[in-house]
PDB file of C-alpha atoms and ligand atoms in Angstrom:
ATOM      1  CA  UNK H 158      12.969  17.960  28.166  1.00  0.00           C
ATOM      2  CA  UNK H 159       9.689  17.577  29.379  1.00  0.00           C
ATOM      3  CA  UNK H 160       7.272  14.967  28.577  1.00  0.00           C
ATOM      4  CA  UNK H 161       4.197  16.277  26.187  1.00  0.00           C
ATOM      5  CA  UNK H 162       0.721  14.402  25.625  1.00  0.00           C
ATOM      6  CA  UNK H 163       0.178  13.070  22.658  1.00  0.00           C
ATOM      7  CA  UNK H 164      -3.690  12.711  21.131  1.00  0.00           C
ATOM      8  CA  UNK H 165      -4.246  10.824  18.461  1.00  0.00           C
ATOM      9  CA  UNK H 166      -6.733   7.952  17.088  1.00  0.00           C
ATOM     10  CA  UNK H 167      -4.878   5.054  15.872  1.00  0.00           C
ATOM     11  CA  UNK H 168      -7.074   1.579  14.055  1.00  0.00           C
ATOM     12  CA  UNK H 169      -9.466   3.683  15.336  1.00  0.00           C
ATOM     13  CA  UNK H 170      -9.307   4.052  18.905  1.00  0.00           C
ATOM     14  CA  UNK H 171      -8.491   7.065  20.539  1.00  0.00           C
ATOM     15  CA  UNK H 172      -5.139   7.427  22.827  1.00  0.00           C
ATOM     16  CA  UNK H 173      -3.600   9.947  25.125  1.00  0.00           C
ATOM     17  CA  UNK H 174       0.123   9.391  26.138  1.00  0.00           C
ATOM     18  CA  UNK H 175       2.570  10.791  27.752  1.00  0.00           C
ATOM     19  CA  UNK H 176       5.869  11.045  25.518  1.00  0.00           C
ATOM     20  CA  UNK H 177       9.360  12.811  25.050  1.00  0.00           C
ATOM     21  CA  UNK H 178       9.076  15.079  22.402  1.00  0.00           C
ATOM     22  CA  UNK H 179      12.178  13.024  20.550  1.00  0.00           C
ATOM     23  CA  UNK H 180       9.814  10.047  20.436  1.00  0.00           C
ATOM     24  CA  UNK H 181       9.642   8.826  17.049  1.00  0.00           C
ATOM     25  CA  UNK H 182       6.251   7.800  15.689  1.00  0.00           C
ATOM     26  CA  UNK H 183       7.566   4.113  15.641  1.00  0.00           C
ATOM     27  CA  UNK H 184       8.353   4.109  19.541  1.00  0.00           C
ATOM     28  CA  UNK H 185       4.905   5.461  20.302  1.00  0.00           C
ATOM     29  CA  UNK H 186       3.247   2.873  17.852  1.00  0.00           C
ATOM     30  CA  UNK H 187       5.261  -0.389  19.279  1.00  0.00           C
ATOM     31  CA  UNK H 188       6.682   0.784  22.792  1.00  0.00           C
ATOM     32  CA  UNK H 189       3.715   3.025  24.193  1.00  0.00           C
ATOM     33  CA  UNK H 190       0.844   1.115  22.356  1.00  0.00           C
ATOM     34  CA  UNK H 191       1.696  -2.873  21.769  1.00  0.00           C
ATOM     35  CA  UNK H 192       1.809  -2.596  18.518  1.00  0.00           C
ATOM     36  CA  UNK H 193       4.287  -4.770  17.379  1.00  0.00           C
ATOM     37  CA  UNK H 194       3.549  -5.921  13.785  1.00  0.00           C
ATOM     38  CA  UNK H 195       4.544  -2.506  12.705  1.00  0.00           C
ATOM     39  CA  UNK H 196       8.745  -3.387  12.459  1.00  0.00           C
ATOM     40  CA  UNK H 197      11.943  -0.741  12.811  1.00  0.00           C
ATOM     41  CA  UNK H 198      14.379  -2.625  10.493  1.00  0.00           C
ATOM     42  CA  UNK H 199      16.722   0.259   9.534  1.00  0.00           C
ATOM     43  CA  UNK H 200      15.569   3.506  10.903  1.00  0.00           C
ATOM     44  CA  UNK H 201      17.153   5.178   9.005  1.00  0.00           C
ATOM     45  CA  UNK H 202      14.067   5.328   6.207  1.00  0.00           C
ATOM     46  CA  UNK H 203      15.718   2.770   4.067  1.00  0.00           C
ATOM     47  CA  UNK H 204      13.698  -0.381   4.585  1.00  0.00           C
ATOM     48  CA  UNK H 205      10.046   0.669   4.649  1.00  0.00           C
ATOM     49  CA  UNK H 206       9.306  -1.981   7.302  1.00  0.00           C
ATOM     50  CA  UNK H 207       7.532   0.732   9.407  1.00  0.00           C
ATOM     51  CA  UNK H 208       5.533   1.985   7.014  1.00  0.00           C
ATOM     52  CA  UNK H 209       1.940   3.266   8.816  1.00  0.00           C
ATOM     53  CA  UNK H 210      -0.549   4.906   7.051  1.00  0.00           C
ATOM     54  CA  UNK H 211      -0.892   8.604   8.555  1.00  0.00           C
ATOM     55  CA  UNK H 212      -4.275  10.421   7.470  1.00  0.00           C
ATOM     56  CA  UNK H 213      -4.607   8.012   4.885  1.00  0.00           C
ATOM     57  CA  UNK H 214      -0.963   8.155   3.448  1.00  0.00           C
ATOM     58  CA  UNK H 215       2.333   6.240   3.848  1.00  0.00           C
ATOM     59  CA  UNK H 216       4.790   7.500   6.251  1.00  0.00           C
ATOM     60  CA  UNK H 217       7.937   6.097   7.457  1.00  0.00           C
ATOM     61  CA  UNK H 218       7.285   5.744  10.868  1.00  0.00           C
ATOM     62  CA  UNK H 219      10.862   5.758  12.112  1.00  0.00           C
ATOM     63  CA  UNK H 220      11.030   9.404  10.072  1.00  0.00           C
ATOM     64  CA  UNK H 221       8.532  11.320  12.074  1.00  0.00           C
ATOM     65  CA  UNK H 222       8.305  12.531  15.883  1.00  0.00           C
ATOM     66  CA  UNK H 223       5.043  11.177  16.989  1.00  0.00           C
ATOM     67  CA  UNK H 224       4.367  14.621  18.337  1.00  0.00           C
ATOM     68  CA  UNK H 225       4.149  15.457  14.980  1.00  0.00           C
ATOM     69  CA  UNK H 226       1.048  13.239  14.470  1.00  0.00           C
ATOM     70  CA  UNK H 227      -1.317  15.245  17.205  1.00  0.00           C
ATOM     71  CA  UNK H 228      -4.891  14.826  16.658  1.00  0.00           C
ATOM     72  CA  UNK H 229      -3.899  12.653  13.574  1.00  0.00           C
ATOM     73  CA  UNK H 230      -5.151   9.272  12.141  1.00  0.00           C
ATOM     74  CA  UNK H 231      -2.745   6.343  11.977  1.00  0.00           C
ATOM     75  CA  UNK H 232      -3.309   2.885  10.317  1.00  0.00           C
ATOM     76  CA  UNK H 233      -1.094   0.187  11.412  1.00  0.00           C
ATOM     77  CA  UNK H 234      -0.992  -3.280   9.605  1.00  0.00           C
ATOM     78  CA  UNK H 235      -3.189  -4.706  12.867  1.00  0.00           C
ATOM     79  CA  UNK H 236      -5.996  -2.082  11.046  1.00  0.00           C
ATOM     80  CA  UNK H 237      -6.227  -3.509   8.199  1.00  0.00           C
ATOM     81  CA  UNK H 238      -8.487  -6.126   9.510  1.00  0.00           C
ATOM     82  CA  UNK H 239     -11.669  -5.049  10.071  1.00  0.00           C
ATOM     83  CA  UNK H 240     -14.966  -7.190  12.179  1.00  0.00           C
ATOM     84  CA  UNK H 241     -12.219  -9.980  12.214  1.00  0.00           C
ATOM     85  CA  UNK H 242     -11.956 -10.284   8.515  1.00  0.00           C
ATOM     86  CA  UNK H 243      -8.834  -9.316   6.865  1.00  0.00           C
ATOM     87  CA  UNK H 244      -8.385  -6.886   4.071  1.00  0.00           C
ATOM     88  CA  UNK H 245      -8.358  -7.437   0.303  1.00  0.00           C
ATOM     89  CA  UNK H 246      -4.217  -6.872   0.253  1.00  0.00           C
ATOM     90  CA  UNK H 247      -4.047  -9.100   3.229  1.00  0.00           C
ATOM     91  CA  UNK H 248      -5.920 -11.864   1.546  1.00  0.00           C
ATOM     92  CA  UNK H 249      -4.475 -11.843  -2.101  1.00  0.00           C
ATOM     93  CA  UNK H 250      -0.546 -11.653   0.020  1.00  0.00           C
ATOM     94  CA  UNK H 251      -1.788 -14.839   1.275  1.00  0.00           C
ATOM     95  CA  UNK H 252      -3.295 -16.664  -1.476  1.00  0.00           C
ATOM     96  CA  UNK H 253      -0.053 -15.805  -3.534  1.00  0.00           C
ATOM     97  CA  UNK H 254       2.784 -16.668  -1.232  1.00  0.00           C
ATOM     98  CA  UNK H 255       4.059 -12.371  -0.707  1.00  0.00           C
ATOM     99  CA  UNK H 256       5.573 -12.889   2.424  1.00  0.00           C
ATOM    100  CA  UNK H 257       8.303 -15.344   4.206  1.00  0.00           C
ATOM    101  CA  UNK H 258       9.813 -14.054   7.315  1.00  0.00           C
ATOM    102  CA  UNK H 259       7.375 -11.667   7.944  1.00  0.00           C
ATOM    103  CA  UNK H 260       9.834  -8.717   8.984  1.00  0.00           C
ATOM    104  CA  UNK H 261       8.882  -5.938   5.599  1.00  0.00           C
ATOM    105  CA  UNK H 262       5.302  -7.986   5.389  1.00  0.00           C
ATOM    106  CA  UNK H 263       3.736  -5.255   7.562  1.00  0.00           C
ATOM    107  CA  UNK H 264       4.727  -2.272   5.808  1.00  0.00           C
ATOM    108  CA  UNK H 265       4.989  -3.856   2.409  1.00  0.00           C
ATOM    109  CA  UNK H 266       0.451  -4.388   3.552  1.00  0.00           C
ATOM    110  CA  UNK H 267       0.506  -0.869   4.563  1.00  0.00           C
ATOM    111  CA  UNK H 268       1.775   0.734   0.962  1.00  0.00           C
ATOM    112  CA  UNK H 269       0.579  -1.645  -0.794  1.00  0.00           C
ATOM    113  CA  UNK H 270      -3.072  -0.747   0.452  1.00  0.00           C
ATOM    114  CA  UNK H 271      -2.426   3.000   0.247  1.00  0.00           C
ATOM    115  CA  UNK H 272      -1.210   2.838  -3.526  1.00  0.00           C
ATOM    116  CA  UNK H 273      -4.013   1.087  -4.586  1.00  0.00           C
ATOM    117  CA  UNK H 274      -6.318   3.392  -2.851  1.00  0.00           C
ATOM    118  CA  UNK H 275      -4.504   6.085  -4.405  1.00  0.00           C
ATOM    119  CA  UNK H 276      -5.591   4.910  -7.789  1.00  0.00           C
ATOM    120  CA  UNK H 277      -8.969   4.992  -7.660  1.00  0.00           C
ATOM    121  CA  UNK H 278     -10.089   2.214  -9.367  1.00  0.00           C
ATOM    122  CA  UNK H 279      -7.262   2.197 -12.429  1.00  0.00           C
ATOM    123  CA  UNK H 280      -5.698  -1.069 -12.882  1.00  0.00           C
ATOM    124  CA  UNK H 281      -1.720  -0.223 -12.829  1.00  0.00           C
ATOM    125  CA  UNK H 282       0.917  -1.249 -14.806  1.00  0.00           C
ATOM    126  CA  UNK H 283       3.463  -4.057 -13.559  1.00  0.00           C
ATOM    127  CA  UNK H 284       5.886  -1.333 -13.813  1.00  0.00           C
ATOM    128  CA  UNK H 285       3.468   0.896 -11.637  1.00  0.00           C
ATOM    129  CA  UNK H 286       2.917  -1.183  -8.889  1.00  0.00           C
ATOM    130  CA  UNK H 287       6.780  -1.891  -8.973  1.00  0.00           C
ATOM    131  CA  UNK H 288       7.284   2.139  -8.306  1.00  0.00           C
ATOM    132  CA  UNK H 289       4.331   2.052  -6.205  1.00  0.00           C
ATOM    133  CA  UNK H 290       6.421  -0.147  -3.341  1.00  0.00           C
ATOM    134  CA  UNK H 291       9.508   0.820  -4.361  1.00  0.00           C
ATOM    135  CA  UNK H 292      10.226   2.422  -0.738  1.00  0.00           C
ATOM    136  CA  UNK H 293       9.217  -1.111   0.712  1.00  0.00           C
ATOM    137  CA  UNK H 294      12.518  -3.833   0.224  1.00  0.00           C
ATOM    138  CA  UNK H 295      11.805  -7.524   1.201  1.00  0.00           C
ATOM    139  CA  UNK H 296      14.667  -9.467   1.306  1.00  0.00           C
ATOM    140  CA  UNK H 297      13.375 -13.201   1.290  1.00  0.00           C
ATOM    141  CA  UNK H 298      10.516 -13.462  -1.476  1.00  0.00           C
ATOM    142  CA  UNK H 299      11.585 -11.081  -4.115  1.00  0.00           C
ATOM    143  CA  UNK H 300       8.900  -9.039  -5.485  1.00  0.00           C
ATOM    144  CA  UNK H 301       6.903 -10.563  -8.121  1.00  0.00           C
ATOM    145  CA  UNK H 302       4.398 -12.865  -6.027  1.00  0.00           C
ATOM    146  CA  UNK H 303       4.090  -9.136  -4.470  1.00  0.00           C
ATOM    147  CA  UNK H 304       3.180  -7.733  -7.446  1.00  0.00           C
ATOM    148  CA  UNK H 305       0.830 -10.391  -8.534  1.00  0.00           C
ATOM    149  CA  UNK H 306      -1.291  -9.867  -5.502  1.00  0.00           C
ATOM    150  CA  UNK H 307      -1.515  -6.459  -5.676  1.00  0.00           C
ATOM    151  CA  UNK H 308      -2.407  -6.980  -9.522  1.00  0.00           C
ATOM    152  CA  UNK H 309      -5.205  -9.540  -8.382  1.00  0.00           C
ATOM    153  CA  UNK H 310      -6.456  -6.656  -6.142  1.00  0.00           C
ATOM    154  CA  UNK H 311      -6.285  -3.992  -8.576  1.00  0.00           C
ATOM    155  CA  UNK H 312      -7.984  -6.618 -11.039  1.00  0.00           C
ATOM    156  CA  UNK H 313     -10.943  -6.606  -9.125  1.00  0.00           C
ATOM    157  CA  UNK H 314     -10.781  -9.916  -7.827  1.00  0.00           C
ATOM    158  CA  UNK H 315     -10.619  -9.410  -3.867  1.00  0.00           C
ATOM    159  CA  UNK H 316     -13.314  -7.504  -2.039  1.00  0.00           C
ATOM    160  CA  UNK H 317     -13.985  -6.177   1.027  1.00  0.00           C
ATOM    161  CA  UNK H 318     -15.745  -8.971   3.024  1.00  0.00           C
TER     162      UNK H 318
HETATM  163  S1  FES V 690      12.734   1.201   9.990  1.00  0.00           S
HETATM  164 FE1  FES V 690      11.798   2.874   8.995  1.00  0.00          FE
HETATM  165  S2  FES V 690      12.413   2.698   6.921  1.00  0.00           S
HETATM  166 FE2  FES V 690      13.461   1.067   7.931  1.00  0.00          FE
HETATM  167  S1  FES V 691       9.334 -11.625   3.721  1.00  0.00           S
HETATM  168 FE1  FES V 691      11.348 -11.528   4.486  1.00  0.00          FE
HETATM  169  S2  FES V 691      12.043  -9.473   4.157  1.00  0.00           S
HETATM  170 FE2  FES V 691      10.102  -9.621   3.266  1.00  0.00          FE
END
């Protein structure tokens, strides 16, 4: 099969590449582009670990042909950051200890960021938040210190710097 170019603007930047039409969106992100933080733990869209954000919504990145992302706009976890400052979810995970190896840290950024977008403002439930990342499993810290920084966000109590 033929190689087929892919345009698309990812953290931003525009890219053109040249990829198999098989490619999944994961490959393109970490083996075309360098972008490594965003992990392929299962792929088999069990784990969550490459979870992107994809015109503003979560995707499974090992689900999706990156073809299937032409002229879209991707968000990896390197995106988050912005002018060298990092994001509200980024900075709440590491005042309350949401991450330990580092491997579903990524992705577990990435939804995390997109739910509470999604909500506009309302400050969710425990339960909530718990649904909100349930596509997301982390395997070293268990989920509450997760929670409780994504509660601290939705509180109010990080802001864009
Ligand atoms: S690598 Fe995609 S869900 Fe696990
Ligand atoms: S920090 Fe280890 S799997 Fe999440």
């Amino acid at each position: 099969m033929e190689k087929q170019v892919l345009r698309f603007k990812v953290n931003g930047d525009e890219y053109e590449i040249f990829i198999h039409p098989k490619t999944l969106l994961a490959e393109a992100i970490r083996d075309h582009l360098g972008l490594t933080g965003t992990k392929r733990g299962c792929d088999t869209v069990s784990c969550g670990a490459c979870t992107v954000m994809v015109n503003g919504f979560s995707v499974k990145s090992c689900s999706v042909l990156a073809i299937q992302c032409q002229d879209m706009e991707i968000t990896t976890v390197e995106g988050l950051e912005k002018n060298g400052k990092l994001s509200p979810v980024q900075r709440a995970f590491l005042d309350h200890g949401s991450y330990q190896c580092g491997f579903c840290t990524p992705g577990m950024l990435i939804s995390s960021t997109t739910f509470l977008n999604e909500l506009n403002g309302k400050v969710p439930s425990d339960m909530e938040i718990r649904e909100g990342i349930e596509g997301n499993i982390c395997r070293c810290t268990g989920y509450n210190s997760i929670v409780r920084a994504i509660d601290a966000v939705a509180q109010g109590k990080y802001k864009e710097e």
